[in-house]
Amino acid sequence: MADPPGCCRPCASCLFHLYSCQWITVKKEKRKGLRTTKCDCCWFLFLFFVFLFTLAWLYFTIIILNDFHNFNEFIFKQRKLWLDWSLVLLIATAVLTSYLAVLLVLALCLQLCGQPLKLHWLHKTLLISTALVVAAAFAGLGIKWAEEWRSARISLQATGPFLHIGIVGGMTLLAWPLASFIYHTRNTGLKVFLLLVYCTVMIALYLAPLGITSPCIMEKNQLPPKPALVGHRGAPMLAPENTLMSLHKAADCDVQVFETDVMVSADGVPFLMHDEELTRTTNVQAVFPERAALNSTAFNWTDLQQLDAGSWFLERKPFPTVQSLSAGDRYLVTEQRIPSLEQVLKAAKQSNISIMFDLRPENHSDYQSFVNATLEVILQSGIPLQQVLWLPDGFREQVKQQAPGIQHVYGRKRLQNEKEPLLHVNLPYQDMSSEEIRQYRQDNISVNLYVVNKPWLFSVLWCSGVTSVTTNACQVLKEMKQPIWLLPSSTYLMIWIVVDCASLLAILWAFFLLKKCSQRRQPAESETDVLLTKINSLMQE
């Protein structure tokens, strides 16, 4: 088999070595009669599909980074070990994807050079292992974190138009090795099958934008107002969560609402704390080691005031932004204590921001006394009641009677036969479609979605018309003046047509050029065969 033009023998030999892990020169290959078998072709197809499988997992990994802090918290509760697992997952996935991409490029280059595809057993083992690992990752995602599938669907509204362009480009490049294979093989049935499959896929890709929808495909004058920001436990990327420092940092980020969690101490003092235990966000294991595993509500207010609620933030670094804190901020972090609800209401009143909170734990036997204690502090604080957003469902009617000015936020969608119309809803961002958001806004229902950290997700929800979002990254979303991208439908149509036409022309050019190269080789090979036949006849005579 002659080397195609532009493919030197040393290059072909090097490619073959990397792919097959064998030091064999091109001449020796010919002497040994190595060629690509059906089994080799199957391994190539397996490589191609595992690469796509792993690439899909890489995409999922990038998407779920928005919610990965929740996973880190979950692991800490289970194992008492804090680590940024998102970094581990992203690096591992990127390494696997890069390895498969290199193998795939080697295989395609070998095909263009007319060399046999002899994948080494080590590569085969790693290939199978990668497929199993990625399959297990997808299975685990479906079992333990099923809502992320909905996150992936939402992400396609942000990335769909660009993924389409990338996939069309990748499939267009695939036309070169495909054309080379078709012009080299003599199996007519295989040629027809591959061409039919390739053409079907390309036609589907060319028409794919008919099914791509995105709220950000709109005219600029149709863009809804920017959603207000709700600080998730304050500004947890800039200060320890649920502290006064976190509230002040959130106010500096133009956050309109401070979202937090309230518990009530054993002696009836409402205070800020998210977890049922104090181990993650305080030094309770050092101060009260024998009581560290107790519920937060088992401690009285005097005990709680002895705990350091800030140093863990510098030690564990829950977010990469901790590295960039100034010396002054680092000192303030170490001075943080667990704040009471009374202190927080006073700070919120001074900063002129609202406060929205859950009252935990909902299943506590003294929950009604928790509600009473919390209401008493709110009414005595002097904060305007319209600045208080009440999330707990328990004893809501009692709250409406005792403090009628408080705004009630519901963690559910409206019902068909709603007795009292909802004015505010607070839901996970996965639970509402763009159409539902628009409908709620038309009905004057305020929609807050949580937790939104990444600009791509904020952009989709902005275009959808959401009222506000709860975020850990207020300092990032504050700087966004418009969505990441906004395309008029006419512009997107033009991009679609140009990309499809350019792809079609590139594919036709690939097949035309490689056919010419194939035709040039055929006469030379025929002349060589005739000469060898004559020499053989003379030797026999």
Tab-separated table of N, CA and C in Angstrom, residues 59-180:
chain	number	residue	atom	x	y	z
A	59	TYR	N	-18.923	17.471	29.428
A	59	TYR	CA	-19.929	18.538	29.350
A	59	TYR	C	-20.768	18.561	30.626
A	60	PHE	N	-21.216	17.384	31.078
A	60	PHE	CA	-21.992	17.299	32.308
A	60	PHE	C	-21.186	17.830	33.486
A	61	THR	N	-19.907	17.487	33.532
A	61	THR	CA	-19.052	17.930	34.640
A	61	THR	C	-19.003	19.449	34.715
A	62	ILE	N	-18.867	20.079	33.563
A	62	ILE	CA	-18.808	21.552	33.528
A	62	ILE	C	-20.147	22.146	33.961
A	63	ILE	N	-21.253	21.520	33.553
A	63	ILE	CA	-22.577	22.034	33.896
A	63	ILE	C	-22.842	21.926	35.391
A	64	ILE	N	-22.507	20.780	35.989
A	64	ILE	CA	-22.843	20.582	37.400
A	64	ILE	C	-21.917	21.346	38.343
A	65	LEU	N	-20.917	22.032	37.811
A	65	LEU	CA	-20.075	22.875	38.661
A	65	LEU	C	-20.912	23.942	39.361
A	66	ASN	N	-22.041	24.342	38.746
A	66	ASN	CA	-22.911	25.335	39.363
A	66	ASN	C	-23.409	24.870	40.729
A	67	ASP	N	-23.610	23.553	40.873
A	67	ASP	CA	-24.211	23.008	42.093
A	67	ASP	C	-23.242	22.182	42.933
A	68	PHE	N	-21.964	22.204	42.598
A	68	PHE	CA	-21.051	21.260	43.218
A	68	PHE	C	-20.758	21.571	44.677
A	69	HIS	N	-20.977	22.806	45.097
A	69	HIS	CA	-20.746	23.123	46.515
A	69	HIS	C	-21.678	22.287	47.393
A	70	ASN	N	-22.894	22.021	46.904
A	70	ASN	CA	-23.828	21.173	47.655
A	70	ASN	C	-23.271	19.770	47.823
A	71	PHE	N	-22.605	19.258	46.774
A	71	PHE	CA	-22.003	17.928	46.840
A	71	PHE	C	-20.870	17.918	47.860
A	72	ASN	N	-20.052	18.976	47.876
A	72	ASN	CA	-18.966	19.065	48.857
A	72	ASN	C	-19.517	19.047	50.289
A	73	GLU	N	-20.628	19.771	50.496
A	73	GLU	CA	-21.251	19.787	51.822
A	73	GLU	C	-21.793	18.406	52.188
A	74	PHE	N	-22.368	17.721	51.207
A	74	PHE	CA	-22.916	16.386	51.447
A	74	PHE	C	-21.810	15.412	51.871
A	75	ILE	N	-20.676	15.459	51.176
A	75	ILE	CA	-19.556	14.578	51.512
A	75	ILE	C	-19.037	14.897	52.914
A	76	PHE	N	-19.003	16.185	53.268
A	76	PHE	CA	-18.512	16.554	54.603
A	76	PHE	C	-19.432	15.999	55.688
A	77	LYS	N	-20.737	16.079	55.460
A	77	LYS	CA	-21.678	15.559	56.456
A	77	LYS	C	-21.518	14.057	56.637
A	78	GLN	N	-21.181	13.358	55.520
A	78	GLN	CA	-21.055	11.904	55.588
A	78	GLN	C	-19.700	11.464	56.140
A	79	ARG	N	-18.623	12.136	55.691
A	79	ARG	CA	-17.262	11.674	56.009
A	79	ARG	C	-16.452	12.621	56.883
A	80	LYS	N	-17.015	13.805	57.165
A	80	LYS	CA	-16.286	14.824	57.931
A	80	LYS	C	-14.963	15.187	57.254
A	81	LEU	N	-14.969	15.120	55.928
A	81	LEU	CA	-13.772	15.451	55.137
A	81	LEU	C	-14.133	16.527	54.140
A	82	TRP	N	-13.399	17.661	54.178
A	82	TRP	CA	-13.696	18.743	53.242
A	82	TRP	C	-12.639	18.777	52.138
A	83	LEU	N	-13.115	18.746	50.905
A	83	LEU	CA	-12.238	18.838	49.741
A	83	LEU	C	-13.066	19.385	48.596
A	84	ASP	N	-12.436	20.161	47.736
A	84	ASP	CA	-13.141	20.648	46.548
A	84	ASP	C	-13.159	19.526	45.514
A	85	TRP	N	-14.157	18.666	45.609
A	85	TRP	CA	-14.241	17.494	44.736
A	85	TRP	C	-14.477	17.875	43.282
A	86	SER	N	-14.979	19.075	43.055
A	86	SER	CA	-15.212	19.502	41.671
A	86	SER	C	-13.904	19.574	40.893
A	87	LEU	N	-12.840	20.016	41.579
A	87	LEU	CA	-11.530	20.102	40.924
A	87	LEU	C	-11.012	18.711	40.580
A	88	VAL	N	-11.188	17.762	41.503
A	88	VAL	CA	-10.757	16.383	41.261
A	88	VAL	C	-11.495	15.797	40.072
A	89	LEU	N	-12.813	15.975	40.057
A	89	LEU	CA	-13.637	15.427	38.978
A	89	LEU	C	-13.289	16.052	37.635
A	90	LEU	N	-13.108	17.363	37.617
A	90	LEU	CA	-12.826	18.057	36.370
A	90	LEU	C	-11.472	17.635	35.795
A	91	ILE	N	-10.453	17.517	36.639
A	91	ILE	CA	-9.123	17.122	36.171
A	91	ILE	C	-9.150	15.692	35.633
A	92	ALA	N	-9.777	14.773	36.384
A	92	ALA	CA	-9.840	13.373	35.953
A	92	ALA	C	-10.567	13.239	34.622
A	93	THR	N	-11.680	13.945	34.484
A	93	THR	CA	-12.448	13.874	33.236
A	93	THR	C	-11.675	14.481	32.078
A	94	ALA	N	-10.999	15.592	32.319
A	94	ALA	CA	-10.215	16.234	31.259
A	94	ALA	C	-9.063	15.334	30.799
A	95	VAL	N	-8.414	14.631	31.740
A	95	VAL	CA	-7.323	13.724	31.382
A	95	VAL	C	-7.834	12.575	30.510
A	96	LEU	N	-8.946	11.966	30.906
A	96	LEU	CA	-9.516	10.857	30.127
A	96	LEU	C	-9.936	11.325	28.734
A	97	THR	N	-10.574	12.479	28.671
A	97	THR	CA	-11.022	12.999	27.371
A	97	THR	C	-9.833	13.310	26.470
A	98	SER	N	-8.784	13.897	27.043
A	98	SER	CA	-7.593	14.224	26.252
A	98	SER	C	-6.917	12.955	25.730
A	99	TYR	N	-6.832	11.932	26.580
A	99	TYR	CA	-6.213	10.662	26.172
A	99	TYR	C	-6.970	10.048	24.999
A	100	LEU	N	-8.292	10.019	25.087
A	100	LEU	CA	-9.097	9.443	24.000
A	100	LEU	C	-9.013	10.300	22.739
A	101	ALA	N	-8.943	11.608	22.913
A	101	ALA	CA	-8.835	12.491	21.748
A	101	ALA	C	-7.519	12.244	21.000
A	102	VAL	N	-6.431	12.060	21.754
A	102	VAL	CA	-5.135	11.772	21.127
A	102	VAL	C	-5.187	10.454	20.356
A	103	LEU	N	-5.766	9.423	20.986
A	103	LEU	CA	-5.893	8.126	20.306
A	103	LEU	C	-6.714	8.245	19.033
A	104	LEU	N	-7.803	9.004	19.111
A	104	LEU	CA	-8.670	9.153	17.940
A	104	LEU	C	-7.965	9.894	16.818
A	105	VAL	N	-7.230	10.938	17.161
A	105	VAL	CA	-6.482	11.692	16.142
A	105	VAL	C	-5.414	10.805	15.503
A	106	LEU	N	-4.734	9.996	16.307
A	106	LEU	CA	-3.736	9.068	15.761
A	106	LEU	C	-4.374	8.107	14.769
A	107	ALA	N	-5.544	7.567	15.145
A	107	ALA	CA	-6.230	6.621	14.260
A	107	ALA	C	-6.634	7.278	12.951
A	108	LEU	N	-7.137	8.507	13.023
A	108	LEU	CA	-7.562	9.202	11.808
A	108	LEU	C	-6.360	9.526	10.921
A	109	CYS	N	-5.249	9.922	11.540
A	109	CYS	CA	-4.031	10.217	10.772
A	109	CYS	C	-3.488	8.943	10.101
A	110	LEU	N	-3.525	7.817	10.823
A	110	LEU	CA	-3.081	6.547	10.244
A	110	LEU	C	-3.949	6.166	9.045
A	111	GLN	N	-5.248	6.424	9.165
A	111	GLN	CA	-6.142	6.111	8.046
A	111	GLN	C	-5.814	6.972	6.838
A	112	LEU	N	-5.554	8.256	7.077
A	112	LEU	CA	-5.196	9.146	5.966
A	112	LEU	C	-3.863	8.738	5.339
A	113	CYS	N	-2.961	8.177	6.151
A	113	CYS	CA	-1.660	7.734	5.641
A	113	CYS	C	-1.704	6.322	5.069
A	114	GLY	N	-2.877	5.712	5.120
A	114	GLY	CA	-3.010	4.375	4.546
A	114	GLY	C	-2.329	3.293	5.353
A	115	GLN	N	-2.191	3.499	6.673
A	115	GLN	CA	-1.510	2.540	7.531
A	115	GLN	C	-2.526	1.712	8.315
A	116	PRO	N	-2.158	0.516	8.749
A	116	PRO	CA	-3.088	-0.353	9.484
A	116	PRO	C	-3.376	0.173	10.892
A	117	LEU	N	-4.598	-0.068	11.374
A	117	LEU	CA	-5.024	0.365	12.696
A	117	LEU	C	-4.898	-0.807	13.666
A	118	LYS	N	-3.722	-0.977	14.241
A	118	LYS	CA	-3.454	-2.079	15.169
A	118	LYS	C	-3.356	-1.535	16.591
A	119	LEU	N	-4.511	-1.410	17.266
A	119	LEU	CA	-4.544	-0.850	18.609
A	119	LEU	C	-3.919	-1.823	19.608
A	120	HIS	N	-3.016	-1.312	20.436
A	120	HIS	CA	-2.310	-2.149	21.411
A	120	HIS	C	-3.263	-2.591	22.512
A	121	TRP	N	-2.970	-3.749	23.125
A	121	TRP	CA	-3.846	-4.289	24.164
A	121	TRP	C	-3.937	-3.367	25.377
A	122	LEU	N	-2.867	-2.609	25.646
A	122	LEU	CA	-2.903	-1.681	26.772
A	122	LEU	C	-3.929	-0.572	26.524
A	123	HIS	N	-3.912	-0.052	25.296
A	123	HIS	CA	-4.912	0.951	24.937
A	123	HIS	C	-6.315	0.352	25.013
A	124	LYS	N	-6.459	-0.883	24.597
A	124	LYS	CA	-7.774	-1.529	24.644
A	124	LYS	C	-8.265	-1.654	26.087
A	125	THR	N	-7.354	-2.023	26.973
A	125	THR	CA	-7.722	-2.158	28.393
A	125	THR	C	-8.147	-0.820	28.978
A	126	LEU	N	-7.362	0.225	28.691
A	126	LEU	CA	-7.702	1.560	29.187
A	126	LEU	C	-9.007	2.060	28.588
A	127	LEU	N	-9.247	1.689	27.335
A	127	LEU	CA	-10.471	2.099	26.654
A	127	LEU	C	-11.692	1.495	27.344
A	128	ILE	N	-11.629	0.206	27.610
A	128	ILE	CA	-12.743	-0.478	28.288
A	128	ILE	C	-12.928	0.079	29.700
A	129	SER	N	-11.810	0.306	30.406
A	129	SER	CA	-11.879	0.848	31.763
A	129	SER	C	-12.521	2.234	31.771
A	130	THR	N	-12.159	3.063	30.797
A	130	THR	CA	-12.741	4.403	30.707
A	130	THR	C	-14.237	4.335	30.475
A	131	ALA	N	-14.651	3.443	29.563
A	131	ALA	CA	-16.082	3.297	29.278
A	131	ALA	C	-16.836	2.881	30.538
A	132	LEU	N	-16.279	1.958	31.307
A	132	LEU	CA	-16.939	1.489	32.527
A	132	LEU	C	-16.997	2.592	33.589
A	133	VAL	N	-15.914	3.352	33.740
A	133	VAL	CA	-15.870	4.429	34.735
A	133	VAL	C	-16.892	5.512	34.410
A	134	VAL	N	-16.942	5.906	33.145
A	134	VAL	CA	-17.883	6.957	32.742
A	134	VAL	C	-19.326	6.468	32.874
A	135	ALA	N	-19.563	5.196	32.511
A	135	ALA	CA	-20.911	4.630	32.672
A	135	ALA	C	-21.314	4.629	34.145
A	136	ALA	N	-20.372	4.271	35.027
A	136	ALA	CA	-20.656	4.286	36.469
A	136	ALA	C	-20.926	5.714	36.955
A	137	ALA	N	-20.209	6.687	36.408
A	137	ALA	CA	-20.422	8.088	36.789
A	137	ALA	C	-21.817	8.554	36.383
A	138	PHE	N	-22.228	8.217	35.179
A	138	PHE	CA	-23.575	8.583	34.724
A	138	PHE	C	-24.637	7.890	35.582
A	139	ALA	N	-24.411	6.617	35.904
A	139	ALA	CA	-25.369	5.877	36.730
A	139	ALA	C	-25.481	6.507	38.118
A	140	GLY	N	-24.326	6.846	38.708
A	140	GLY	CA	-24.334	7.498	40.018
A	140	GLY	C	-25.050	8.835	39.986
A	141	LEU	N	-24.845	9.577	38.911
A	141	LEU	CA	-25.515	10.865	38.756
A	141	LEU	C	-27.028	10.676	38.715
A	142	GLY	N	-27.479	9.651	37.970
A	142	GLY	CA	-28.907	9.403	37.860
A	142	GLY	C	-29.538	8.957	39.160
A	143	ILE	N	-28.777	8.225	39.988
A	143	ILE	CA	-29.325	7.684	41.234
A	143	ILE	C	-29.294	8.729	42.360
A	144	LYS	N	-28.153	9.377	42.546
A	144	LYS	CA	-27.957	10.258	43.694
A	144	LYS	C	-28.234	11.737	43.416
A	145	TRP	N	-28.200	12.137	42.164
A	145	TRP	CA	-28.280	13.563	41.844
A	145	TRP	C	-29.099	13.753	40.573
A	146	ALA	N	-30.304	13.178	40.560
A	146	ALA	CA	-31.117	13.105	39.346
A	146	ALA	C	-31.512	14.483	38.820
A	147	GLU	N	-31.607	15.487	39.705
A	147	GLU	CA	-32.028	16.808	39.242
A	147	GLU	C	-31.022	17.445	38.283
A	148	GLU	N	-29.785	16.920	38.277
A	148	GLU	CA	-28.788	17.483	37.366
A	148	GLU	C	-29.094	17.159	35.902
A	149	TRP	N	-29.916	16.130	35.657
A	149	TRP	CA	-30.345	15.879	34.272
A	149	TRP	C	-31.172	17.057	33.777
A	150	ARG	N	-31.981	17.627	34.678
A	150	ARG	CA	-32.763	18.806	34.286
A	150	ARG	C	-31.849	20.018	34.099
A	151	SER	N	-30.785	20.074	34.900
A	151	SER	CA	-29.803	21.152	34.713
A	151	SER	C	-29.169	21.062	33.333
A	152	ALA	N	-28.892	19.834	32.891
A	152	ALA	CA	-28.294	19.644	31.567
A	152	ALA	C	-29.244	20.107	30.466
A	153	ARG	N	-30.534	19.817	30.638
A	153	ARG	CA	-31.503	20.271	29.631
A	153	ARG	C	-31.561	21.794	29.573
A	154	ILE	N	-31.511	22.429	30.751
A	154	ILE	CA	-31.511	23.899	30.780
A	154	ILE	C	-30.252	24.440	30.118
A	155	SER	N	-29.126	23.764	30.357
A	155	SER	CA	-27.855	24.240	29.793
A	155	SER	C	-27.877	24.253	28.274
A	156	LEU	N	-28.637	23.332	27.687
A	156	LEU	CA	-28.710	23.290	26.224
A	156	LEU	C	-29.354	24.547	25.656
A	157	GLN	N	-30.161	25.241	26.469
A	157	GLN	CA	-30.723	26.514	26.016
A	157	GLN	C	-29.636	27.577	25.882
A	158	ALA	N	-28.574	27.428	26.678
A	158	ALA	CA	-27.459	28.381	26.604
A	158	ALA	C	-26.408	27.956	25.593
A	159	THR	N	-26.197	26.640	25.479
A	159	THR	CA	-25.094	26.146	24.642
A	159	THR	C	-25.540	25.524	23.330
A	160	GLY	N	-26.853	25.252	23.192
A	160	GLY	CA	-27.350	24.539	22.012
A	160	GLY	C	-26.875	25.102	20.678
A	161	PRO	N	-27.062	26.410	20.427
A	161	PRO	CA	-26.625	26.958	19.138
A	161	PRO	C	-25.131	26.774	18.877
A	162	PHE	N	-24.313	26.855	19.930
A	162	PHE	CA	-22.867	26.755	19.755
A	162	PHE	C	-22.411	25.296	19.686
A	163	LEU	N	-23.086	24.423	20.433
A	163	LEU	CA	-22.807	22.994	20.310
A	163	LEU	C	-23.113	22.514	18.897
A	164	HIS	N	-24.181	23.048	18.335
A	164	HIS	CA	-24.545	22.660	16.962
A	164	HIS	C	-23.434	23.010	15.986
A	165	ILE	N	-22.896	24.220	16.118
A	165	ILE	CA	-21.809	24.644	15.225
A	165	ILE	C	-20.587	23.756	15.424
A	166	GLY	N	-20.251	23.450	16.682
A	166	GLY	CA	-19.089	22.609	16.959
A	166	GLY	C	-19.244	21.198	16.430
A	167	ILE	N	-20.431	20.611	16.590
A	167	ILE	CA	-20.655	19.243	16.115
A	167	ILE	C	-20.629	19.197	14.595
A	168	VAL	N	-21.216	20.201	13.950
A	168	VAL	CA	-21.165	20.257	12.483
A	168	VAL	C	-19.713	20.345	12.021
A	169	GLY	N	-18.903	21.166	12.705
A	169	GLY	CA	-17.489	21.278	12.343
A	169	GLY	C	-16.743	19.968	12.522
A	170	GLY	N	-17.000	19.270	13.649
A	170	GLY	CA	-16.335	17.991	13.890
A	170	GLY	C	-16.714	16.939	12.861
A	171	MET	N	-17.990	16.859	12.531
A	171	MET	CA	-18.441	15.882	11.534
A	171	MET	C	-17.933	16.239	10.147
A	172	THR	N	-17.745	17.513	9.882
A	172	THR	CA	-17.184	17.933	8.588
A	172	THR	C	-15.735	17.471	8.468
A	173	LEU	N	-14.959	17.627	9.537
A	173	LEU	CA	-13.567	17.157	9.521
A	173	LEU	C	-13.495	15.639	9.359
A	174	LEU	N	-14.500	14.950	9.873
A	174	LEU	CA	-14.526	13.494	9.770
A	174	LEU	C	-14.685	13.029	8.325
A	175	ALA	N	-15.102	13.931	7.433
A	175	ALA	CA	-15.275	13.577	6.018
A	175	ALA	C	-13.948	13.165	5.377
A	176	TRP	N	-12.812	13.731	5.828
A	176	TRP	CA	-11.512	13.420	5.224
A	176	TRP	C	-11.106	11.968	5.460
A	177	PRO	N	-11.033	11.491	6.709
A	177	PRO	CA	-10.681	10.067	6.881
A	177	PRO	C	-11.755	9.135	6.308
A	178	LEU	N	-13.016	9.565	6.322
A	178	LEU	CA	-14.075	8.727	5.755
A	178	LEU	C	-13.880	8.567	4.255
A	179	ALA	N	-13.601	9.674	3.571
A	179	ALA	CA	-13.378	9.607	2.125
A	179	ALA	C	-12.145	8.762	1.807
A	180	SER	N	-11.088	8.916	2.627
A	180	SER	CA	-9.877	8.119	2.415
A	180	SER	C	-10.180	6.629	2.548
